[in-house]
Short mmCIF file of C-alpha atoms and ligand atoms in Angstrom, two decimals:
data_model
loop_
_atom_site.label_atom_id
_atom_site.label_comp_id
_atom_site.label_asym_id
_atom_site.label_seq_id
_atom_site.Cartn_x
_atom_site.Cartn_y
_atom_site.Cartn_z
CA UNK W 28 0.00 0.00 0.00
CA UNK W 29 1.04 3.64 -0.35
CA UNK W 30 0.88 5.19 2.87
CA UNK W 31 1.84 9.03 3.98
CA UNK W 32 2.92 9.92 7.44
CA UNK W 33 2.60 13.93 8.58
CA UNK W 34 4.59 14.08 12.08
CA UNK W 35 7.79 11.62 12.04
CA UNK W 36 8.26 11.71 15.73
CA UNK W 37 8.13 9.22 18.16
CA UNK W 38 5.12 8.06 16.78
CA UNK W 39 5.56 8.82 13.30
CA UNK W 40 8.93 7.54 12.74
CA UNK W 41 8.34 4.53 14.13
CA UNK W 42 5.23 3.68 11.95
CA UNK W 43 7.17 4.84 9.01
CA UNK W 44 10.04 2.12 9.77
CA UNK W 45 7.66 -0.64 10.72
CA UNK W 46 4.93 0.12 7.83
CA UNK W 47 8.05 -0.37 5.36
CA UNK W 48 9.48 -3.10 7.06
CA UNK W 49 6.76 -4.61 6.57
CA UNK W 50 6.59 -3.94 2.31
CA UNK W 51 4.99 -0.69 2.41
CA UNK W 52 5.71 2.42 0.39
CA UNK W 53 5.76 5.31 2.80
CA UNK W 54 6.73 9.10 2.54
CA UNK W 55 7.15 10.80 5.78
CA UNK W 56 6.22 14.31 6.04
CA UNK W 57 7.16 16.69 8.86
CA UNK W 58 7.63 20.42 8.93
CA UNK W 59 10.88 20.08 10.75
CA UNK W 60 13.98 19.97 7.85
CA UNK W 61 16.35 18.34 10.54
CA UNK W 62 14.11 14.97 10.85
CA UNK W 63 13.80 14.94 6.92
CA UNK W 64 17.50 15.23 5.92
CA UNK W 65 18.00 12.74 8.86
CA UNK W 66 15.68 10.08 7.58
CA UNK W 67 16.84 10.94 4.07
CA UNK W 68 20.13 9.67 5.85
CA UNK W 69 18.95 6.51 6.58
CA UNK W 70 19.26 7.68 10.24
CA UNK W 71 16.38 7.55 13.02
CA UNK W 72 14.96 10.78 14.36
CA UNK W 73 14.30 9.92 18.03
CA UNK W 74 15.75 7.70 20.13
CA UNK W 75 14.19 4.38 20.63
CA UNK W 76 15.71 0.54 20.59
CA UNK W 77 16.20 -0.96 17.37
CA UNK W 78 15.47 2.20 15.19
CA UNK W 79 18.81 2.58 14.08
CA UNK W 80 19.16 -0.56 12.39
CA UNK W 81 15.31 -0.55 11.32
CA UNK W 82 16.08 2.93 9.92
CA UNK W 83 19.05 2.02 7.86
CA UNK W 84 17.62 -1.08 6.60
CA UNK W 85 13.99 0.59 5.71
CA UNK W 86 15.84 3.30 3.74
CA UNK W 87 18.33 1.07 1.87
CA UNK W 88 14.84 -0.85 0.55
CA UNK W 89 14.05 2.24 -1.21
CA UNK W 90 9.78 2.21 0.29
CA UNK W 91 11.05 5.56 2.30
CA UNK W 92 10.95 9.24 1.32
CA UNK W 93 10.38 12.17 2.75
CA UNK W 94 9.07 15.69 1.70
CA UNK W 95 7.66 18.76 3.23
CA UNK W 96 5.17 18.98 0.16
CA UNK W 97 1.83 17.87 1.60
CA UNK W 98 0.06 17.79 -1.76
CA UNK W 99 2.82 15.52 -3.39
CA UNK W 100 2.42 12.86 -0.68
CA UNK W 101 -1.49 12.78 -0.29
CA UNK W 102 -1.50 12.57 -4.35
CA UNK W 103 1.13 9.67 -3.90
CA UNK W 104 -0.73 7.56 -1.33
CA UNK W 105 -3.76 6.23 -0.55
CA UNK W 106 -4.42 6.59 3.03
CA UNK W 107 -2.63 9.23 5.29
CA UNK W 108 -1.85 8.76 9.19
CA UNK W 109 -1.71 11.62 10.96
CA UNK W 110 0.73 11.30 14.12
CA UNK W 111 1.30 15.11 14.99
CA UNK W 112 1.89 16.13 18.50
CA UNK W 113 -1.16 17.01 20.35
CA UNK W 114 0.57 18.91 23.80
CA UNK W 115 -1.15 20.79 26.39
CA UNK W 116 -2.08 24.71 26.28
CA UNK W 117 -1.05 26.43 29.20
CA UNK W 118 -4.53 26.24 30.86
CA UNK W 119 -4.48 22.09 30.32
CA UNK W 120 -6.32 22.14 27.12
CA UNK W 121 -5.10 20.43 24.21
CA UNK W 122 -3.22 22.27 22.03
CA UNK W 123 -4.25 21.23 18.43
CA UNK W 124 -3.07 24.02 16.41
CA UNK W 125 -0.67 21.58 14.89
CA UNK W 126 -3.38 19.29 13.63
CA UNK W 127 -5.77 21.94 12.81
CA UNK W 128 -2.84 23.74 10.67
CA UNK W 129 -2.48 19.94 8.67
CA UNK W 130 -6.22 19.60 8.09
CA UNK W 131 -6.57 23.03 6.24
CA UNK W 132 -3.14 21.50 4.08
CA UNK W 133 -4.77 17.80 3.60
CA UNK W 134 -8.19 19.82 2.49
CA UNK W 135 -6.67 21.85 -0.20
CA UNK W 136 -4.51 19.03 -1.18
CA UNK W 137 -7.66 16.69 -1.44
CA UNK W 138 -9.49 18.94 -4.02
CA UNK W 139 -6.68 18.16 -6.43
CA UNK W 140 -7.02 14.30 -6.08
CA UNK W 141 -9.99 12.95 -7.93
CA UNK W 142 -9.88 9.53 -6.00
CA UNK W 143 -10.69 9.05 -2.88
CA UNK W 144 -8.64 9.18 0.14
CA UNK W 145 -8.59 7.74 3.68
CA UNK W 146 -7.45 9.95 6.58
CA UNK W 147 -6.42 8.19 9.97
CA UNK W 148 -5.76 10.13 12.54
CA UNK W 149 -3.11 8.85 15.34
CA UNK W 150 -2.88 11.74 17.15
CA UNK W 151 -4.46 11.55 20.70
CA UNK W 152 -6.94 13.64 20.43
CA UNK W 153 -10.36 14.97 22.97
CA UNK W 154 -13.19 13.08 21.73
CA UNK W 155 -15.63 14.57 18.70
CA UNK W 156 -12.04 16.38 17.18
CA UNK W 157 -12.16 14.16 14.16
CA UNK W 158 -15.88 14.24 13.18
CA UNK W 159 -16.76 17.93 14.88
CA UNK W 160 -13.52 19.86 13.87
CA UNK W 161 -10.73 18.18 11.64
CA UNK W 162 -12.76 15.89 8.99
CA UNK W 163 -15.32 19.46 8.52
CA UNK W 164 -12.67 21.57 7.76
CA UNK W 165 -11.23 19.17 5.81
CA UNK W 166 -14.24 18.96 4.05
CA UNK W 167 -14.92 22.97 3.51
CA UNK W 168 -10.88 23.00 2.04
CA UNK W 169 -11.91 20.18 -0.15
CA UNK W 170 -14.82 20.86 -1.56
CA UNK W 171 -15.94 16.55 -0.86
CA UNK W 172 -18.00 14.99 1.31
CA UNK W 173 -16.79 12.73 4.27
CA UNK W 174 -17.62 9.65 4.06
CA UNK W 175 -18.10 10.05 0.17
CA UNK W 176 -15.20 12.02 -1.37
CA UNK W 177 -12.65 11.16 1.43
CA UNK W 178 -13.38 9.25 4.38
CA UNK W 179 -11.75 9.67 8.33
CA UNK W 180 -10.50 7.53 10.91
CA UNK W 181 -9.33 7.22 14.53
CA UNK W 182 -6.47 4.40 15.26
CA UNK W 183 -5.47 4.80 18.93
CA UNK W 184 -1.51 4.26 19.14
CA UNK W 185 -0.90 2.12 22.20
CA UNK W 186 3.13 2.44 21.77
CA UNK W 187 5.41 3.22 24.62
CA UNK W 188 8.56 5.16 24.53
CA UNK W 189 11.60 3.31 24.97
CA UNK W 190 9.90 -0.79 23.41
CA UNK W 191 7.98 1.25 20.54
CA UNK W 192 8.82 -1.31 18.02
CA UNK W 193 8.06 -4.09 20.37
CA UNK W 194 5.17 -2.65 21.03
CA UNK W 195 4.08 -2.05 17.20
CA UNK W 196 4.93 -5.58 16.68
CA UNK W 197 2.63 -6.62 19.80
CA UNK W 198 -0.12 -4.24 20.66
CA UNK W 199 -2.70 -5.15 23.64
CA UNK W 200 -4.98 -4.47 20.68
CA UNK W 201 -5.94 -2.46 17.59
CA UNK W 202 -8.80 -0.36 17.70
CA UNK W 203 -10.47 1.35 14.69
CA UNK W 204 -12.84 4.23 14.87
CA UNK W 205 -14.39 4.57 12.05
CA UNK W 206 -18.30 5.62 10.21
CA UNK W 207 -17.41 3.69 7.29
CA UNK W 208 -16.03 0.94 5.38
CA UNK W 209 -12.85 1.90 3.18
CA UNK W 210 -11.17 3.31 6.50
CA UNK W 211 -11.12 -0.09 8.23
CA UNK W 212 -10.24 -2.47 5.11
CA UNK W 213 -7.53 -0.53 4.84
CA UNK W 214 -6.31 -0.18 8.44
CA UNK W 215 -7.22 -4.77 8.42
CA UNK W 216 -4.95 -4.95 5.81
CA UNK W 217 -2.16 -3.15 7.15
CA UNK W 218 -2.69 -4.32 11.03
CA UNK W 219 -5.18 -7.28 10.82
CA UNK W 220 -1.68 -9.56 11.07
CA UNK W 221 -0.69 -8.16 14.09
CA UNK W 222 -1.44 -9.86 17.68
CA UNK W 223 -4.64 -8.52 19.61
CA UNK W 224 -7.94 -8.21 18.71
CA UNK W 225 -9.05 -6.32 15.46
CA UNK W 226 -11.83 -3.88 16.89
CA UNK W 227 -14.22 -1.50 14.88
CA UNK W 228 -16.39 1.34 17.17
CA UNK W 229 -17.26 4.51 16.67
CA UNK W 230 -14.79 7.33 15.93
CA UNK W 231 -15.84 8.81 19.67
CA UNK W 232 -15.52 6.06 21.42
CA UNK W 233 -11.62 5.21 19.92
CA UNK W 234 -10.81 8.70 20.70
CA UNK W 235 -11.98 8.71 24.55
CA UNK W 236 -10.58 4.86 24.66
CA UNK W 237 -6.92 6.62 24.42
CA UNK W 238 -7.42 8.51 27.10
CA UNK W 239 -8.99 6.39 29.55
CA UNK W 240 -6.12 4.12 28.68
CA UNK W 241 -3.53 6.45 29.47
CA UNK W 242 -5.64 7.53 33.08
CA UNK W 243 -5.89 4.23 33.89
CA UNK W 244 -1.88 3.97 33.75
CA UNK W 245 -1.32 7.29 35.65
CA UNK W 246 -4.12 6.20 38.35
CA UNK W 247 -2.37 2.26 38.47
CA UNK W 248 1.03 3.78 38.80
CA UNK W 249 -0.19 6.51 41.61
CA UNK W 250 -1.89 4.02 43.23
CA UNK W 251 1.07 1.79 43.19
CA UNK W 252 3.68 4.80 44.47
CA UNK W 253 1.15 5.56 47.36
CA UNK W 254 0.91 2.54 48.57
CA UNK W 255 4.72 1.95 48.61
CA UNK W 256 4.73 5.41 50.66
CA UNK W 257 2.17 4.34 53.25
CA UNK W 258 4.42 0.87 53.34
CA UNK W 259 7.91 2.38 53.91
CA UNK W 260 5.66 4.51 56.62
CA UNK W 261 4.85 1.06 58.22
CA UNK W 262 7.92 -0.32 57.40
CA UNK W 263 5.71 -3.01 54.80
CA UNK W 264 7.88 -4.39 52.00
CA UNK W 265 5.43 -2.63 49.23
CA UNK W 266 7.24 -4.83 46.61
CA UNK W 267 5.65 -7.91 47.78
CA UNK W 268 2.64 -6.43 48.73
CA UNK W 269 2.11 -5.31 45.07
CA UNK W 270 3.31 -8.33 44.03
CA UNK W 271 0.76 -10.63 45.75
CA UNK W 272 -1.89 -8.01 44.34
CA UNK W 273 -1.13 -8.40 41.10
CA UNK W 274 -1.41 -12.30 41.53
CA UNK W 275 -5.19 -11.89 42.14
CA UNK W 276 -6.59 -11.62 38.66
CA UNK W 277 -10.31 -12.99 40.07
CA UNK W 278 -10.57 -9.17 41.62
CA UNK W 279 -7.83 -6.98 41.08
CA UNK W 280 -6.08 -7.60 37.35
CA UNK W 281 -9.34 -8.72 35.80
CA UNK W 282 -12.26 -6.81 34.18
CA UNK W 283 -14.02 -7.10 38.16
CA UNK W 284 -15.39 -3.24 39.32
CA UNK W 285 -14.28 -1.96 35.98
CA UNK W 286 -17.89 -1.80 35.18
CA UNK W 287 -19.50 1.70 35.20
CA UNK W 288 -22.51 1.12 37.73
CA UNK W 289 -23.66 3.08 41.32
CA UNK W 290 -21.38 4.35 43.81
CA UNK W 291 -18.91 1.96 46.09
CA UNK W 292 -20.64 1.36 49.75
CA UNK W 293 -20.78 -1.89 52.29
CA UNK W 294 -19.28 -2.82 54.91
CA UNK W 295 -16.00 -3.07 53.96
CA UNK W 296 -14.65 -0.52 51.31
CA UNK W 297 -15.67 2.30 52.93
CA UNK W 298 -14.22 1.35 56.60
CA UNK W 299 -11.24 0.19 55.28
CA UNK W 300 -10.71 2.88 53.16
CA UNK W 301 -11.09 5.41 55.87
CA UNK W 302 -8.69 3.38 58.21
CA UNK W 303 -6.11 3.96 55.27
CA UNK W 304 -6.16 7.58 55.07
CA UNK W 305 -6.31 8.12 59.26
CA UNK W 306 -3.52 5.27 59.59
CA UNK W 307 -1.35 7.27 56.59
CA UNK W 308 -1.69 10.16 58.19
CA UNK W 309 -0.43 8.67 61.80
CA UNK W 310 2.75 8.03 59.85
CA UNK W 311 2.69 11.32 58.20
CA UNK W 312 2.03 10.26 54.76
CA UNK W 313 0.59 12.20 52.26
CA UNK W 314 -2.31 9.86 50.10
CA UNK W 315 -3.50 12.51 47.89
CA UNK W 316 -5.11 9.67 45.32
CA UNK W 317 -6.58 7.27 48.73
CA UNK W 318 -8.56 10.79 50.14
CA UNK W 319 -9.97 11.54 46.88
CA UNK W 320 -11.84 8.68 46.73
CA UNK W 321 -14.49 8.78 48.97
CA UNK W 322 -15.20 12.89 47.77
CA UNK W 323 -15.73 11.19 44.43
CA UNK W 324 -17.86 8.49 45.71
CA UNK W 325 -19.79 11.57 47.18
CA UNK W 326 -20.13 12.94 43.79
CA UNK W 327 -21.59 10.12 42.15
CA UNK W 328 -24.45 9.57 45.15
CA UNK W 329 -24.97 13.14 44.61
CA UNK W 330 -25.08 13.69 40.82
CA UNK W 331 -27.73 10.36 40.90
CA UNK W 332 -30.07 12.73 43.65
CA UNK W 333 -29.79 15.50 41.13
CA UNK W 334 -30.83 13.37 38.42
CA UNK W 335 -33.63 12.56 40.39
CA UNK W 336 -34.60 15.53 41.70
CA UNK W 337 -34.88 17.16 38.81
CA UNK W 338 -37.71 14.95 36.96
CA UNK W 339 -39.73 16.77 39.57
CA UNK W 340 -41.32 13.61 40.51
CA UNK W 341 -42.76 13.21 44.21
CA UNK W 342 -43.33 9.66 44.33
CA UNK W 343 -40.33 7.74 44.11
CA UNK W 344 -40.16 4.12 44.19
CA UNK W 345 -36.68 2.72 45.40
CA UNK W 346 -36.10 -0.55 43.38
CA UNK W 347 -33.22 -1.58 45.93
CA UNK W 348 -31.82 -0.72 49.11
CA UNK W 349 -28.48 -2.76 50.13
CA UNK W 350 -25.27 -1.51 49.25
CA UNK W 351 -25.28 -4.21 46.41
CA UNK W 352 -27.18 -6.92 44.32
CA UNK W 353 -27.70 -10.25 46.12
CA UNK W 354 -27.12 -9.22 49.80
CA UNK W 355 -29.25 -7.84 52.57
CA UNK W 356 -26.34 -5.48 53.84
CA UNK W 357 -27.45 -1.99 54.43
CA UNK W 358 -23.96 -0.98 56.27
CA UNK W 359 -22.65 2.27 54.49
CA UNK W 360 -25.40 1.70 51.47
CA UNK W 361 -25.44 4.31 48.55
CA UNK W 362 -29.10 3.15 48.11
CA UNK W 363 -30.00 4.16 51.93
CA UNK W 364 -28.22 7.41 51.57
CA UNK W 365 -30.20 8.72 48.39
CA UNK W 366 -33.38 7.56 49.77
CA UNK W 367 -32.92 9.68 53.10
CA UNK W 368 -31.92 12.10 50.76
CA UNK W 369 -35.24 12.18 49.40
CA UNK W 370 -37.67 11.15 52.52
CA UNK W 371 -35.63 14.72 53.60
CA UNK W 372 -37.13 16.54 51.23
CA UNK W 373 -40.38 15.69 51.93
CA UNK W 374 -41.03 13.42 48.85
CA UNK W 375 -43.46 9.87 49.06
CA UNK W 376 -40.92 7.08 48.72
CA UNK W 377 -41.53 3.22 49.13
CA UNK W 378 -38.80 0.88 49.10
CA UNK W 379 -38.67 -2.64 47.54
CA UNK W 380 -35.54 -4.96 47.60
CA UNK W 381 -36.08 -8.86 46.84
CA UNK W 382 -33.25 -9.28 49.81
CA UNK W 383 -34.41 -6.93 52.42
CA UNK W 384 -38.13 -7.19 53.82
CA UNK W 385 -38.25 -6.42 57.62
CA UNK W 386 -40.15 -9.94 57.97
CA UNK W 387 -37.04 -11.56 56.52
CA UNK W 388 -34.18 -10.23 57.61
CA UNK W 389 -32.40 -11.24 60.83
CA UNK W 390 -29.83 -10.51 63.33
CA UNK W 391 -27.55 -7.71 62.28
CA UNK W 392 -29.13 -6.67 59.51
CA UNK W 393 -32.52 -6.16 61.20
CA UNK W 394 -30.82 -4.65 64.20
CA UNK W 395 -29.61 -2.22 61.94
CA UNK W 396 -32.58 -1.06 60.08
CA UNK W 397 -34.01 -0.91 63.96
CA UNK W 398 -31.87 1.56 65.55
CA UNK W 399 -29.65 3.46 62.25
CA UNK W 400 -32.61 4.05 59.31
CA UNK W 401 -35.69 2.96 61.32
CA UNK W 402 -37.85 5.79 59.29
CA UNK W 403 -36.60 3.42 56.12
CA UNK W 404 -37.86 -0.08 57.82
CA UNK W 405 -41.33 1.55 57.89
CA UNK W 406 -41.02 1.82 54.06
CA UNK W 407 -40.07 -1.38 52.70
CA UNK W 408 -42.50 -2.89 50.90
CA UNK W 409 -42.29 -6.85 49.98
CA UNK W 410 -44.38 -6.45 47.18
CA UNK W 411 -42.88 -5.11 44.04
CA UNK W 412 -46.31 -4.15 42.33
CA UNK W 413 -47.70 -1.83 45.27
CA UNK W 414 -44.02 0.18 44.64
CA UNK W 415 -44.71 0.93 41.66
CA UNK W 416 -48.42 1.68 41.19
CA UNK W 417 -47.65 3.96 44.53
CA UNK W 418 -44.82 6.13 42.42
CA UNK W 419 -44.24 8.30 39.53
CA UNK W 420 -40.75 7.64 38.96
CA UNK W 421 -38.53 4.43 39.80
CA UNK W 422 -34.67 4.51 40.75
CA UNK W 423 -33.27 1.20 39.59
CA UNK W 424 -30.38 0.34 42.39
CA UNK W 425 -30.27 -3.17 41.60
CA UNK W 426 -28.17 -5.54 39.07
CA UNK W 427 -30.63 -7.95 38.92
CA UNK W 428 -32.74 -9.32 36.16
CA UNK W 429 -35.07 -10.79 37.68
CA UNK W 430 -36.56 -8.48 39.56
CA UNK W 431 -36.42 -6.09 36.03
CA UNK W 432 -38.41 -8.62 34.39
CA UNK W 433 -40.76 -8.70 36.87
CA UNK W 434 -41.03 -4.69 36.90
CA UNK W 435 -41.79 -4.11 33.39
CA UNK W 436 -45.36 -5.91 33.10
CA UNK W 437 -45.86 -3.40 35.80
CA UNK W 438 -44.67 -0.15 33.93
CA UNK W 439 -46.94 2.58 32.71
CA UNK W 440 -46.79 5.01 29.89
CA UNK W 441 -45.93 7.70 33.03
CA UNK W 442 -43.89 6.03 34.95
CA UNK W 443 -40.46 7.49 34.87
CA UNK W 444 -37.36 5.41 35.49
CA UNK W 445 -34.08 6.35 36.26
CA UNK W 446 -31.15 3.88 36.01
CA UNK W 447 -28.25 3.51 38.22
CA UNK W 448 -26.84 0.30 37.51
CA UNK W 449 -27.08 0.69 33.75
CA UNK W 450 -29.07 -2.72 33.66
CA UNK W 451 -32.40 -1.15 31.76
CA UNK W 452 -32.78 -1.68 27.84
CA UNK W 453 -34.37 1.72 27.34
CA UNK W 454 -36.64 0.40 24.78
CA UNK W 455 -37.74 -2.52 26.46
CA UNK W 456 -39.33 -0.68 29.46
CA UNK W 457 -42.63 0.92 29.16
CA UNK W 458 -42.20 4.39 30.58
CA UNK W 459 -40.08 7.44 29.71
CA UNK W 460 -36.50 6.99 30.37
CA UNK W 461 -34.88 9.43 32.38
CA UNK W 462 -31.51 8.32 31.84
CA UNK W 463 -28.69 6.83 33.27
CA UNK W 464 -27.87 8.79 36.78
CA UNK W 465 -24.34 9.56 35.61
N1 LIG D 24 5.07 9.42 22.25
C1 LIG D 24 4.31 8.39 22.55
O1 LIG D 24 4.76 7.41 23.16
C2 LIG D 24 2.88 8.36 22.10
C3 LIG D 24 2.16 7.17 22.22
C4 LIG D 24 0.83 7.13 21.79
C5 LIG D 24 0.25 8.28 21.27
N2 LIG D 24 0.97 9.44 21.19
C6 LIG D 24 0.33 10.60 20.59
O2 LIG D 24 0.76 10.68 19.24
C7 LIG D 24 0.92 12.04 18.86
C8 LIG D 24 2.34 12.28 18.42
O3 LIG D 24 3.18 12.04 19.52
P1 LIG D 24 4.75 12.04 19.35
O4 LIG D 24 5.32 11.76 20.70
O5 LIG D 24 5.15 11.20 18.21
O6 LIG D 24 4.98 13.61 19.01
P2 LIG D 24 6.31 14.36 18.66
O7 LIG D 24 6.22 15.71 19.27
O8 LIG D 24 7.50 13.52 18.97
O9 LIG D 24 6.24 14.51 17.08
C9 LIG D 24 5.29 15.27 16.43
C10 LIG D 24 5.88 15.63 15.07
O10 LIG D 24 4.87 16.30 14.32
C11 LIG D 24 5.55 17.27 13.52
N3 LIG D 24 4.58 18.23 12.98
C12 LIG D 24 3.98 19.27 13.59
N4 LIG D 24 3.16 19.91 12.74
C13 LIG D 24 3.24 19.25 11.55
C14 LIG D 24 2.61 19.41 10.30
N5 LIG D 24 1.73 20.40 10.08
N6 LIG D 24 2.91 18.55 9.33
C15 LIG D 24 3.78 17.55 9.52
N7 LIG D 24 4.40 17.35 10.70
C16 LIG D 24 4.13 18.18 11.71
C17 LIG D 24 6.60 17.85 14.45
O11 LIG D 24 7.61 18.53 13.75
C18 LIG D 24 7.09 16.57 15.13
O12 LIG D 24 8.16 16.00 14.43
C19 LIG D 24 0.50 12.86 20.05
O13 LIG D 24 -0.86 13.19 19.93
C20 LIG D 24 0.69 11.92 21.22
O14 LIG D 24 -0.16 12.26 22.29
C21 LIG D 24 2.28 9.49 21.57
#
């Protein structure tokens, strides 16, 4: 395939090498004359293991070149990545002059190719940049339709400085945003070999992938260095406590609370959690990432009563109470929090949990609901049906499908329900939707 490359740095450079390793015929194209003359050299640009050799050997096959003359290499190739840098502004935005400056270049360039042409971006870019800003004004500059006369794609680049080639060779994945066809044949037949699942989503959805990916490292790797501090604070080897943590992959490497859903509660996170922060800061160690935690927790309870609140509803039906699916456990529950939330303001709620009906529940449990959230006990109701005909709107707290198949015979045309487990199918449920609750 003929394949241009605009930005030849860490990114660029490397996908120019590999692409034409691999029997491709690429042309690099950066604005900075240093990189060109360099690759021109057969020499790398950046420093990375194995470039030097890949360089030398790429350029002696004769599938390199370089230019600055963006019009000669889109009329050369067929598909274009775009791997320009994409830093931050000084307020923390993202700077993307550089890749607004190359889409006004590709546009004009494009009106003087009569075929078509596939753009993939490999930038890392805020979500909606491709479809709301870059493949528009490529269009305007063009004069074609995306999708039609040219067509756009995001590729996430999973590479990391210092194994890049490694890494291109072996990616956890390959990910391919994308609103049409042309886009992802292409992008099969250049990475459909590699290791790692082939996946097509929306353009969106690649572009906030990236940088979840890349908070999820900084979050693992702060959590990791603050737990090391709070262990040289206890005098803990934090190496083989890390170690034995990464050997559970049932809760903690594995897919397990990864799931967007309600806020954390029970009787255990929360304590234990708290008895981390006060014991870090007996040893005078700072947890900045550990206190945030339960603030954000906060924010998610309190962003689901907003969502509530504001459907203006008076009659709420609670469709769970415990802190989670398939317990009776009330301890430190989200569920109990929002509902005092609401009984506060005055509002008609019944409660109805398959798990926790005063009749049923013993010991602790019932102890509990006796002497912490008595003005709760007096609202649980063990029969779903008289919940909902006795409210307006429903707040689904539970995972559980079988007490949502039993609620939707139930449903009315009025009825509003708002999700907080993300376990409706809008358009199964009779009712109007109100949304998830974040
Ligand atoms: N570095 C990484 O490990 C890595 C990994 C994954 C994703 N990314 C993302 O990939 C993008 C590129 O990162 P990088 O580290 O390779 O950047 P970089 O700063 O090393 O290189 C960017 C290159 O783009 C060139 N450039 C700027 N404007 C240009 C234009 N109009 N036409 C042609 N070239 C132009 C610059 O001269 C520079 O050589 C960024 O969005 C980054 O966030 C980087």
């Amino acid at each position: 395939m003929n394949i241009s490359i605009f930005g030849l740095g860490y990114v660029g450079a490397v996908s120019l090498a590999c692409l034409a390793r691999d029997g491709h015929r690429v042309t690099g194209v950066d604005v900075d004359a240093a990189k060109l003359a360099l690759i021109r050299e057969g020499k790398t640009p950046i420093v990375e293991e194995g470039m030097i050799e890949l360089m030398r050997s790429v350029a002696a096959s004769g599938r390199v070149s370089v230019t600055d003359d963006v019009l000669a290499a889109v009329l050369e190739s067929d598909i274009s990545m775009i791997c320009v840098g994409t830093p931050s502004a000084a307020n923390g935005s993202q700077d993307q002059s550089a890749l607004v400056r190359l889409a006004h270049d590709l546009g004009r360039s494009l009106r003087e190719k009569s075929a078509s042409h596939v753009f993939v971006f490999r930038s890392t870019m805020v979500p909606g940049s491709v479809e709301d800003v870059l493949a528009p004004i490529i269009e305007r500059e063009s004069g074609k339709a995306s999708g039609i006369g040219f067509h756009v794609a995001f590729q996430p680049e999973f590479l990391r400085e210092g194994s890049s080639i490694r890494d291109y060779d072996k990616p956890p994945f390959t990910i391919v945003g994308a609103a049409s066809e042309p886009p992802v044949a292409a992008l099969r037949s250049l990475f459909g070999h590699l290791p790692g699942e082939f996946v097509q989503t929306s353009i969106r959805t690649a572009e906030m992938l990236k940088y979840s990916c890349n908070n999820f490292h900084a979050l693992k790797i702060t959590f990791a260095n603050e737990t090391a501090r709070l262990c040289q604070g206890l005098g803990v080897d934090s190496f083989e406590v890390m170690d034995l943590l990464s050997r559970d992959r049932q809760l903690n490497i594995s897919p397990a609370y990864l799931k967007p859903g309600f806020a954390y509660g029970g009787s255990c996170l929360p304590k234990d959690l708290r008895a981390t922060i006060h014991l870090a800061k007996m040893c005078d160690v700072d947890l900045p990432m550990h206190s945030a935690i339960p603030a954000s927790n906060r924010v998610h309870v309190d962003h689901a009563i907003a969502r509530v609140m504001a459907c203006g509803k008076r009659r709420i039906g609670m469709i769970g109470l415990s802190f989670k699916t398939g317990t009776d456990d009330l301890r430190e529950s989200p569920l109990v929090q929002v509902t005092e939330h609401f009984i506060g303001k005055g509002l008609d709620v019944l409660v109805y949990d398959p798990e926790v009906h005063l009749s049923k529940l013993l010991g602790a449990n019932r102890r509990f609901i006796e002497q912490h959230v008595p003005h709760i006990g007096s609202l649980l109701r063990p029969d779903l049906a008289e919940v909902v005909s006795a409210s307006d709107l429903l707040v689904l707290g539970l995972n559980d499908r079988a007490t949502l198949d039993a609620l939707r015979p139930l449903l009315h045309e009025d009825h509003m329900i708002v999700d907080l487990v993300g376990i409706a199918e809008p358009q199964s449920l009779r009712g109007q939707y109100a949304g998830l609750c974040w």
